XYZ file of C-alpha atoms in Angstrom:
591
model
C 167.469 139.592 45.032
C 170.756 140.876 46.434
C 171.290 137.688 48.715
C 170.609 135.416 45.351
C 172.707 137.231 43.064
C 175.712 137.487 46.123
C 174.882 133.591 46.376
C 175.404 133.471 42.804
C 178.603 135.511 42.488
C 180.083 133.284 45.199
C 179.017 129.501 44.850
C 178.620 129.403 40.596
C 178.080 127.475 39.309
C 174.914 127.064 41.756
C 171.942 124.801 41.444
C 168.597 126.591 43.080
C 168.635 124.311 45.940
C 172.503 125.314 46.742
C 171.141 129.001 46.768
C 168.269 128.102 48.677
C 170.730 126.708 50.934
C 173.157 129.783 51.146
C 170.416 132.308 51.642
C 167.722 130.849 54.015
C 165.508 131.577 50.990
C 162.843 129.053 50.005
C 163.021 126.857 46.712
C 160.073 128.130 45.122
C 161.079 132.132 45.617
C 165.004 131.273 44.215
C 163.009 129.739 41.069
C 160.899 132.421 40.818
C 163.872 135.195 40.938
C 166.298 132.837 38.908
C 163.953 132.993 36.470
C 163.866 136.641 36.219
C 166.914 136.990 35.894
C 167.291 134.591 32.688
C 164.467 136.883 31.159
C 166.879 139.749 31.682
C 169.992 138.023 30.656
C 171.713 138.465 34.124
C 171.748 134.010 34.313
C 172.774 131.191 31.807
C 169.720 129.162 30.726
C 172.253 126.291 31.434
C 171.718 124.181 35.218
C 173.481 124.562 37.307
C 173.524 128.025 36.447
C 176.286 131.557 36.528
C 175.830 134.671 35.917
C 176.164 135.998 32.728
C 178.573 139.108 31.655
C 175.605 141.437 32.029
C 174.837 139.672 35.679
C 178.296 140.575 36.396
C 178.363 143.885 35.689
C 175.286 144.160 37.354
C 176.649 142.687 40.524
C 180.079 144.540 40.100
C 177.877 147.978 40.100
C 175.588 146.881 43.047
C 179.214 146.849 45.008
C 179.026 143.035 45.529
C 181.759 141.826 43.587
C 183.528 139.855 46.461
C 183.823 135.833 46.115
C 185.632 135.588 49.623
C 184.337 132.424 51.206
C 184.974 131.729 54.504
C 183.278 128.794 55.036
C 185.092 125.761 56.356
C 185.387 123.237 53.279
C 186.076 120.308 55.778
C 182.769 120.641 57.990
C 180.937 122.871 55.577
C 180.150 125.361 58.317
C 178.102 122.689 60.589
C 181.210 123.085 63.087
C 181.152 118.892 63.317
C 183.118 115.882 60.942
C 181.891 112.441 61.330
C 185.246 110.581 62.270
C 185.922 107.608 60.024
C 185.470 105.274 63.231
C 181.919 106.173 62.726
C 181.240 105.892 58.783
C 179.988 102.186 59.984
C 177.201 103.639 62.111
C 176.449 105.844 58.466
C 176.089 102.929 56.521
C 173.530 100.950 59.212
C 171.405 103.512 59.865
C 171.056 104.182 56.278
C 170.316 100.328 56.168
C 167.813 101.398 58.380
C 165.949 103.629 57.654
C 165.228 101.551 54.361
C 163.286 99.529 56.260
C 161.767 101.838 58.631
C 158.427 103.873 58.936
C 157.474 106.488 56.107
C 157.438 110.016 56.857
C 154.261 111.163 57.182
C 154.571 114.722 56.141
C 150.877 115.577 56.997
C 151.851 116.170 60.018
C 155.012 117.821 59.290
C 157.201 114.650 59.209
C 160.470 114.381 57.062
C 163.128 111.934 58.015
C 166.689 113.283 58.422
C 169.738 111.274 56.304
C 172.079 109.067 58.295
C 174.701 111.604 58.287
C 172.688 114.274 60.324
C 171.277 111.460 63.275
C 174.882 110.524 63.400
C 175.874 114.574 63.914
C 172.996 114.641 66.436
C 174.511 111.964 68.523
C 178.284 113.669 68.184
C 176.221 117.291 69.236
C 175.430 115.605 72.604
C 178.967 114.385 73.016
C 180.754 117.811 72.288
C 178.748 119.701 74.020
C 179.159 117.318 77.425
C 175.644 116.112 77.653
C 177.013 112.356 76.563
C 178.233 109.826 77.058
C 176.333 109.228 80.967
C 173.127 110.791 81.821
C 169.288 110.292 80.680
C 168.369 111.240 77.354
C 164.678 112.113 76.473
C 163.663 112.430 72.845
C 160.622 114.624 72.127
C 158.879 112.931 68.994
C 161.441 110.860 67.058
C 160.550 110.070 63.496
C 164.170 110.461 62.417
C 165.342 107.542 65.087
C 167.741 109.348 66.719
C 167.390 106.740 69.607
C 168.465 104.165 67.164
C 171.903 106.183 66.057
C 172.627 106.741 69.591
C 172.191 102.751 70.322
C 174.401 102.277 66.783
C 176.759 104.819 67.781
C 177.264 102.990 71.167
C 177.285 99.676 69.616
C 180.297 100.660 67.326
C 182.268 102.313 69.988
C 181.909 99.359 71.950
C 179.611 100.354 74.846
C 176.464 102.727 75.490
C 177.113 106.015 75.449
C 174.299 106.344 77.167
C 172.598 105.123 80.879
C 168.740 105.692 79.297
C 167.283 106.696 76.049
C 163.711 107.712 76.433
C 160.948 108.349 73.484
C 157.767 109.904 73.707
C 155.745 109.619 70.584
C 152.370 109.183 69.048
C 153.302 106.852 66.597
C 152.688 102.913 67.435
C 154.740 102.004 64.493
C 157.604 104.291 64.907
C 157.746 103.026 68.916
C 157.259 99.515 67.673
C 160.274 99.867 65.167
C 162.316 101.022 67.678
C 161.927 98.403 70.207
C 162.088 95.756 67.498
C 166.106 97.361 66.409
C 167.174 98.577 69.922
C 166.608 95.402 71.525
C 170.177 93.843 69.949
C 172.257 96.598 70.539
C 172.680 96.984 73.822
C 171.531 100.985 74.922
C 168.246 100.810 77.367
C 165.946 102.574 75.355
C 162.087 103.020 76.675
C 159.716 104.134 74.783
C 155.888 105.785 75.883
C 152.947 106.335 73.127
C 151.822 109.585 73.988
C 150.218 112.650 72.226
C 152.061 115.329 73.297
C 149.096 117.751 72.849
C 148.692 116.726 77.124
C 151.704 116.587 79.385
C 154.118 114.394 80.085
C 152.786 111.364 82.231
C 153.995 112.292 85.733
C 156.340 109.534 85.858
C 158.223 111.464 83.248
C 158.459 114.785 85.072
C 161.883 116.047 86.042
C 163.831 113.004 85.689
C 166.016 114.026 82.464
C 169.346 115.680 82.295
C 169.246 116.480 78.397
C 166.428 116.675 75.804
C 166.113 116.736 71.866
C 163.406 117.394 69.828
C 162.230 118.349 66.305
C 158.732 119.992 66.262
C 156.440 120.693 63.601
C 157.734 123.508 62.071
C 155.069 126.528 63.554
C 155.344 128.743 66.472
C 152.664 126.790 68.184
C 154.835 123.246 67.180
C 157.958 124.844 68.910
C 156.140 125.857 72.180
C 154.490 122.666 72.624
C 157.336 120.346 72.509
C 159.939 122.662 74.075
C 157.355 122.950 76.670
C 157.563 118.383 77.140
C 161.163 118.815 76.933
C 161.063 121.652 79.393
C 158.638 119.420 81.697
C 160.846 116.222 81.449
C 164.270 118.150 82.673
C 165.598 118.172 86.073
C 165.291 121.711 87.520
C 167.463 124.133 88.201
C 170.316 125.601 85.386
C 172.095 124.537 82.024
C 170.582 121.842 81.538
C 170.850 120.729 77.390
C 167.604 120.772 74.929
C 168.664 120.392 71.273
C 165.821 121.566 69.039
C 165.685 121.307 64.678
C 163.701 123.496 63.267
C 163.264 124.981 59.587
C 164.414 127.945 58.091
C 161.380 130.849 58.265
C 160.906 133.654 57.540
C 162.265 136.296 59.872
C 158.635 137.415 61.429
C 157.817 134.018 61.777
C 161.290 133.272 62.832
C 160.906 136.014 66.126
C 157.298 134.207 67.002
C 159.480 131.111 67.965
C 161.848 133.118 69.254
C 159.752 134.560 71.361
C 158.119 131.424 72.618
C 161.686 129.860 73.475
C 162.117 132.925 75.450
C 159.331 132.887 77.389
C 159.915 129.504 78.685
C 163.094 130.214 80.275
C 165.615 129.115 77.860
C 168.569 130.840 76.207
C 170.298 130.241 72.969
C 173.919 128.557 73.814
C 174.590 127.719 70.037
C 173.230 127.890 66.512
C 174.167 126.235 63.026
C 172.476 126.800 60.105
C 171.898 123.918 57.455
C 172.984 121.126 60.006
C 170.370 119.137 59.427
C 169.749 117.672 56.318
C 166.217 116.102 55.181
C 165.324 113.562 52.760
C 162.184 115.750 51.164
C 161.021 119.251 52.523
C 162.202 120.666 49.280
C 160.893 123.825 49.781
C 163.008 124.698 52.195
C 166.371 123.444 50.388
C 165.751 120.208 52.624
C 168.050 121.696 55.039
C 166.803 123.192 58.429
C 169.143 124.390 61.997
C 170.497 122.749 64.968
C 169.811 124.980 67.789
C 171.494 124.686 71.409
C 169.189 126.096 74.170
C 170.014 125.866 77.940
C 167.660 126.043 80.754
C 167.880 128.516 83.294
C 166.567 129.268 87.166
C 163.339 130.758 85.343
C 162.570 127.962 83.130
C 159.366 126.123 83.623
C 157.065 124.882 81.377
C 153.047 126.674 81.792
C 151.746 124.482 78.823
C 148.831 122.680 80.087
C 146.645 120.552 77.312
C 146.845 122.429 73.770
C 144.107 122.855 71.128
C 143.973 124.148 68.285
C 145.963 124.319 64.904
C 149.645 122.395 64.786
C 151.027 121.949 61.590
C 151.992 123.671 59.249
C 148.757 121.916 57.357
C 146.388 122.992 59.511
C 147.592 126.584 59.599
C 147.909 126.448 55.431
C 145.309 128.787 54.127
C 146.058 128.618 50.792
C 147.329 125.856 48.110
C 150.977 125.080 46.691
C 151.149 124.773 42.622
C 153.325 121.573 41.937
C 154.641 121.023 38.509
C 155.670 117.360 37.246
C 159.162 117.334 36.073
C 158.143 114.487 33.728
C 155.501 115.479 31.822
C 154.911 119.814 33.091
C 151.630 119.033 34.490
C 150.630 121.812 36.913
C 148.712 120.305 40.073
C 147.408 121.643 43.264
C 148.424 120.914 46.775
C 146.785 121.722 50.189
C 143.413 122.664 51.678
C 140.358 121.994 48.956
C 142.793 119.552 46.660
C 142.724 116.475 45.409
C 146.017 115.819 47.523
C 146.388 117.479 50.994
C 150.267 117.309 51.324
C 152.635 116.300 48.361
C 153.203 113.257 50.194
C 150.087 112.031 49.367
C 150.955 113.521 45.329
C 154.293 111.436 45.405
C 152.365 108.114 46.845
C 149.762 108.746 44.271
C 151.865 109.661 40.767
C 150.980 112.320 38.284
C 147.648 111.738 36.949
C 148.822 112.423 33.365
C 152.187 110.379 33.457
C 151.619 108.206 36.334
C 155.454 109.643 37.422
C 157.020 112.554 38.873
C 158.903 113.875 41.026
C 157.536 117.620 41.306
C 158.758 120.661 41.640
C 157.126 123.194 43.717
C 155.869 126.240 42.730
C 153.719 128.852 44.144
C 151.212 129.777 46.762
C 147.445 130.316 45.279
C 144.271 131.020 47.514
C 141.826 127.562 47.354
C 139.340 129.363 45.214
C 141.663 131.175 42.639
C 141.347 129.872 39.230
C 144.177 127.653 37.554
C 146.567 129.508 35.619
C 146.191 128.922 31.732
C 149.217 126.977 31.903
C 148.209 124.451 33.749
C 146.010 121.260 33.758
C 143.972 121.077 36.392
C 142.361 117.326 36.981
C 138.873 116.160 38.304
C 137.616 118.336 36.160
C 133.611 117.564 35.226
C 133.411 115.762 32.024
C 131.390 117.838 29.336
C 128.718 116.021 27.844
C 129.539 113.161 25.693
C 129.342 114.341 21.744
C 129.019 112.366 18.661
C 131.446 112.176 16.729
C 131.491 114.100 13.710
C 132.479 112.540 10.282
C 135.014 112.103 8.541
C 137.348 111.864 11.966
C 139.819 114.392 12.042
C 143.310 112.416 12.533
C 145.300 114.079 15.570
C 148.009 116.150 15.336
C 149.191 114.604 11.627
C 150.036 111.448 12.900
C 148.325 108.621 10.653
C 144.860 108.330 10.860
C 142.929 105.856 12.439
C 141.069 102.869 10.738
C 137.846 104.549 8.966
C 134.633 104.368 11.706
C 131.591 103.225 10.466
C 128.264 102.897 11.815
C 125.135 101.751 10.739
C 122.878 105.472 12.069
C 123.496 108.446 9.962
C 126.400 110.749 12.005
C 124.720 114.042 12.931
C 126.964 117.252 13.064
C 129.915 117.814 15.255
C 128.037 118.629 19.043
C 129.458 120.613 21.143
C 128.927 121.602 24.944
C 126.356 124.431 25.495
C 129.316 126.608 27.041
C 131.322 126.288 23.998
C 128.808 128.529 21.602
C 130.352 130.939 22.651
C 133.680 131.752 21.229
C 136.880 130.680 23.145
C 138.836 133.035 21.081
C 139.025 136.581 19.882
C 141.372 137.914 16.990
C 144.287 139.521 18.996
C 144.425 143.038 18.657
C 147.049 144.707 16.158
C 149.059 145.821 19.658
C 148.745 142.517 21.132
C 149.403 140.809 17.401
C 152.248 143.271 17.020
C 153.680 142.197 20.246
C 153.296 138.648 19.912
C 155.324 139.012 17.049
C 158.092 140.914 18.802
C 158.460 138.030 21.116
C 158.874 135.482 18.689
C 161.565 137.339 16.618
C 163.930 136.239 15.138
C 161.861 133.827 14.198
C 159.140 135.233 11.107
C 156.385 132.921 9.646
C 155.380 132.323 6.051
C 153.411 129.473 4.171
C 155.114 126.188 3.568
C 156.535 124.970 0.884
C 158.449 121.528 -0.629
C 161.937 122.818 0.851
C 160.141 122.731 4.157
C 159.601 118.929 4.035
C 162.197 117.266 5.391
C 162.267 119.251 8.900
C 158.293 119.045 8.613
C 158.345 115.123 8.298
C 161.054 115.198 11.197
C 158.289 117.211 13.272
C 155.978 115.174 11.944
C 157.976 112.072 13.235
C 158.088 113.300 16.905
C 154.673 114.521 17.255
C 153.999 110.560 16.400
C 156.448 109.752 18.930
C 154.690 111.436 21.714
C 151.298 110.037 20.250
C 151.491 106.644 20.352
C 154.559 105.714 21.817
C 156.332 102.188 20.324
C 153.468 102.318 18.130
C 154.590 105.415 16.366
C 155.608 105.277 12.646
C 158.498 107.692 13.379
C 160.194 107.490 9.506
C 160.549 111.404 8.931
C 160.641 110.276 5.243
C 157.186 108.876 5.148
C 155.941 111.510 7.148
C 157.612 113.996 5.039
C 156.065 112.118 1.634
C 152.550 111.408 2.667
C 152.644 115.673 3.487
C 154.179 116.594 0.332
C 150.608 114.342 -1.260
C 148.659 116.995 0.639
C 151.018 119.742 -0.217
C 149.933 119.183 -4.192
C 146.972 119.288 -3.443
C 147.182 122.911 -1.630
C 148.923 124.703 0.276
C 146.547 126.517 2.216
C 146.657 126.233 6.371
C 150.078 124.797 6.108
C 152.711 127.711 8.342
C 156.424 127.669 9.243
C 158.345 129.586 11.461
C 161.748 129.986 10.078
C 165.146 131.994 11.184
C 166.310 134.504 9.197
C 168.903 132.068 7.537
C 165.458 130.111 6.183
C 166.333 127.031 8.859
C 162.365 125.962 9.786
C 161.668 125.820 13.328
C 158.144 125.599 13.560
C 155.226 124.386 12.028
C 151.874 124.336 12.003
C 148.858 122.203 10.030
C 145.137 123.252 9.748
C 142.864 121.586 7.055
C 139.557 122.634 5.996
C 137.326 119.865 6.277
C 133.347 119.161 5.213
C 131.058 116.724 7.208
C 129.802 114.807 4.545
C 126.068 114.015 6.023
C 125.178 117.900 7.224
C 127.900 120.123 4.474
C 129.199 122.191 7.311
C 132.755 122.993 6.989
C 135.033 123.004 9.611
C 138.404 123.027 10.772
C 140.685 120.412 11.501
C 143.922 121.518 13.314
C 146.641 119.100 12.584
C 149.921 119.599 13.757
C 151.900 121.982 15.866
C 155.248 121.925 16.618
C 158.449 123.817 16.878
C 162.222 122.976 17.773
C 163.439 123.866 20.908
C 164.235 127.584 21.046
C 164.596 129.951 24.162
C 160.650 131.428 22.920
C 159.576 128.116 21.811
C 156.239 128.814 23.617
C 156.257 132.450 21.934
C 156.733 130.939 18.261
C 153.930 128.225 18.998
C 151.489 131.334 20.109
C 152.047 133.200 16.972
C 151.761 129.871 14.411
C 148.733 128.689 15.899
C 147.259 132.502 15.709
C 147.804 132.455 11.898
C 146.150 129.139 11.704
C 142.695 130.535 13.200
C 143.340 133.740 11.713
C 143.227 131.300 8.431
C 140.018 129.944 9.744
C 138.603 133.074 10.024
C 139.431 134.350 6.563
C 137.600 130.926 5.321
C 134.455 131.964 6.909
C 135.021 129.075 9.589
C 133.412 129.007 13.382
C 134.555 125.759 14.433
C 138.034 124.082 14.826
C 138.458 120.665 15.913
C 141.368 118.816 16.888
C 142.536 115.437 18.347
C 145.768 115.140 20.845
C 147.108 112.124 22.817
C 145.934 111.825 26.419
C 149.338 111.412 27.595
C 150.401 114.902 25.364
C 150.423 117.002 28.011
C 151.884 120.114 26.659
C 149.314 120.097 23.876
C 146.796 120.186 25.887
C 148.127 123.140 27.318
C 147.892 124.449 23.923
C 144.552 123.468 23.540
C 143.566 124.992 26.746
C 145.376 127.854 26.575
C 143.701 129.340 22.730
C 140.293 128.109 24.911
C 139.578 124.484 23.486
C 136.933 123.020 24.768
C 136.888 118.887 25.658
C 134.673 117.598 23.342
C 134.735 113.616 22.587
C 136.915 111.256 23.579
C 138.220 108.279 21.483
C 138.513 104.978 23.241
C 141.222 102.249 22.333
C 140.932 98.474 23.044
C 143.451 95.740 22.141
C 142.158 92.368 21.352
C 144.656 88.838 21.643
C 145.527 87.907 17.567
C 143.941 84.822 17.908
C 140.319 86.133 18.767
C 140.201 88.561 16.441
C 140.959 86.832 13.018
């Protein structure tokens, strides 16, 4: 907390990922503690965010009141500039890498931008291991081979005597040949799993190495230890290794494993390398310098066991779409194994994305209440109960009929039970707290022009073009129901009397059977910083209505693609129970 809120004093206003960025702190844990703070007050609610007054004063008594930045603004502390001479080679490796394989980020993959292969290539230059000499790339998904030949090819001539890649990949090897072969840099490349040693041929025939593992301990060892294997012997001789920020204990494992093959640290820049992806980790990682020394010798013989950072994962990410706040699970057990696979895919709500990650949850733990899980088994089909409750007061559907007699709503056997429980007068008592200022009352005529504009919008998320949006006929075609009564119809208001909120449940009979039930309508509320609050508490007095009317069951209808009242839904412990089917037939077949 004191490295984000020193991050925040220095850099605001500051997006999560430039925090994530300045501390070594993961994505998910700077949302986590940004959010915090906004509960407290410390942080505007505004993005990119600052601290507010109270956040200062809080920072000001923690004795961290210091924006002194020394951070080179012309290289942004990664101690390199790409020279204009070389904003060419930018532009046709970014050309590409449009056209080049996908990252496959099962296995840890996540392609570095144009900028960063270019600041590899001027690494090996400033640190004497180019121009001359044998280069061996350890893995190369990010095509350093390729900036090197572009690099060359803009300066005129190779920089390079021999680029050599090792890889598993047939396509990435094949891509490489295919763009290499025109610009003039001898590059070779092997298919090889580096899980078993270098081919002999290979061995000790390198005078610098690069490589950029899967980020574990175990991914470090094993390709130092082929980059190790392919060097020359004998002292300072170059390796250049990317890796991801860790955590500190996990940090000292690789450490450790550098040490113990012989190598020693010669240099070390954080956030050099930039990533298209690997959000989690700010999609930055560091660009370490490691010389060999008369100890160094690689003792990795053929390796088994877990890799990457998959196969070590024990537990499942929570990723939330930014278009549509669908919660979905990540990782071992899951529908999708890596968020790759989530991206390629699309929400299954929205069909869209992107998503934001969120946190770590064991494979068996439940889904929170907020979220909607998918593949969920379908209760069993119900008839439909009569008249059809319309869905969330948007206009109701063409009358059903049917030629059998409708039997009474059905519900699933584990829905006899009831999903919900009148709160407690602590818990109701608190509830209210959180929505003040906001109080709730029943609705009246004044109310209906900002209930026809809810109204309106509710339709709008419904059905889309199809929506009759006019807040006046929404606002009329309520008022017919509002002479008629009252009853079940709640607003949330401000202490001024603006309306903010409202809420619609209607006491209905099923006219074949007489039972009574309850048909919830509409909820909806303006944006407010306890929106979520204020929705709680109106849809509370609506059961609690229920219940004073002697009524067990409450049906509603809601949109598919109406995500957050589903939530809703799920949240108060509605249970799936039909589902109504559309079909659009051409004009000229149906007349």
């Amino acid at each position: 907390m004191r490295s984000v809120l020193r991050a925040l004093r220095r850099l605001a206003p500051a997006s999560t990922r430039d925090i994530s960025r300045a501390t070594g702190l993961p994505v998910p844990i700077v949302a986590a503690l940004g959010n915090e703070l906004r509960r407290r007050d410390l942080l505007t609610k505004e993005r990119p965010s600052r601290l507010t007054p109270a956040g200062l004063d809080v920072v000001a008594e923690l004795g961290m009141d210091l924006t002194l930045d020394a951070t080179c603004t012309t290289c942004e502390g990664r101690e390199l500039v790409i020279p204009d001479v070389l904003e060419e080679a930018v532009r046709r490796l970014s050309d590409l890498m449009e056209s080049g394989p996908a990252a496959d980020m099962s296995i840890d993959q996540s392609h570095c931008t144009p900028e960063t292969k270019v600041r590899r290539v001027l690494a090996l230059l400033a640190a004497g291991a180019l121009p001359g000499g044998n280069l061996l790339l350890i893995g190369d998904d990010d095509l350093v081979s390729l900036a090197v030949a572009v690099v060359g090819d803009v300066l005129g001539s190779p920089i390079v005597e021999r680029v050599t890649v090792v890889d598993i990949s047939p396509e990435i090897l094949a891509y490489i040949r295919k763009v290499s072969a025109g610009l003039g840099t001898r590059v070779e490349t092997v298919e090889h799993d580096l899980r078993h040693p270098l081919p002999t041929e290979l061995h000790s025939g390198f005078d610098v190495a690069m490589t950029d593992p899967p980020y574990t301990a175990e991914g470090a060892r094993l390709f130092l230890s082929r980059a190790v294997e392919g060097l020359r012997p004998g002292p300072s001789h170059s390796v250049f290794f990317s890796f991801g920020g860790k955590s500190p204990d996990e940090m000292l494992e690789v450490q450790r494993e550098i040490m113990a093959l012989g190598l020693v640290t010669n240099g070390y820049i954080r956030n050099f390398n930039e990533y298209q992806g690997s959000g989690i980790l700010g999609g930055v990682g560091f660009f370490q310098h490691l010389l060999t020394t008369t100890s160094t010798a690689s003792h990795q013989g053929d390796f088994e066991g877990p890799l990457y950072t998959g196969d070590k994962r024990t537990r499942q990410r929570e990723y939330t779409c930014v278009a549509c706040n669908t919660a979905l699970r990540v990782g071992p057990g899951a529908r999708w194994t890596s968020v790759a696979a989530l991206r390629d895919e699309g929400c299954p709500q929205c069909g869209k994305g992107p998503f934001r990650p969120g946190r770590l949850v064991a494979a068996d733990e439940p889904p929170t209440t907020l979220a909607v899980t998918v593949d969920e088994p379908a209760p069993a089909p119900a008839p439909a109960p009569a008249p059809v409750p319309v869905s969330e007061a948007a206009p109701a559907p063409a009358p059903i009929t049917t030629p059998a007699p409708v039997p009474a709503l059905a519900q699933p056997s584990h829905s006899l039970r009831p999903g919900w429980q009148r709160p407690t007068p602590e818990s109701r008592a608190a509830l209210e707290q959180r929505a003040r200022p906001c109080l709730t009352r029943q609705a009246d005529e004044g109310d209906l022009p900002a209930i026809g504009e809810f109204e309106a919008e509710i339709a709008r998320i419904s059905f889309g073009e199809d929506a009759v949006d006019d807040p006046a006929r929404h606002a009329s075609r309520v008022g017919r129901s509002m002479e008629k009564s009252k009853e079940g119809m709640i607003v949330a208001h401000r202490p001024d009397g603006e309306t903010v909120g409202w809420c619609w449940v209607s006491i209905n009979q099923n006219q074949m059977t007489g039972d009574r039930y309850a048909n919830f309508r509409s909820l909806a509320v303006a944006p407010l910083d306890n929106r979520a609050d204020v929705a709680e508490l109106l849809l509370t007095e609506g059961l609690e209505f229920c219940l004073a009317n002697g009524i067990t069951e409450v049906v509603g209808r809601v949109h598919v693609g109406n995500v957050p009242m589903r939530t809703v839904y799920r949240k108060f412990g509605f249970d799936p129970a039909t589902l109504t089917m559309k079909l659009r037939l051409p004009e000229e077949e149906s007349r």
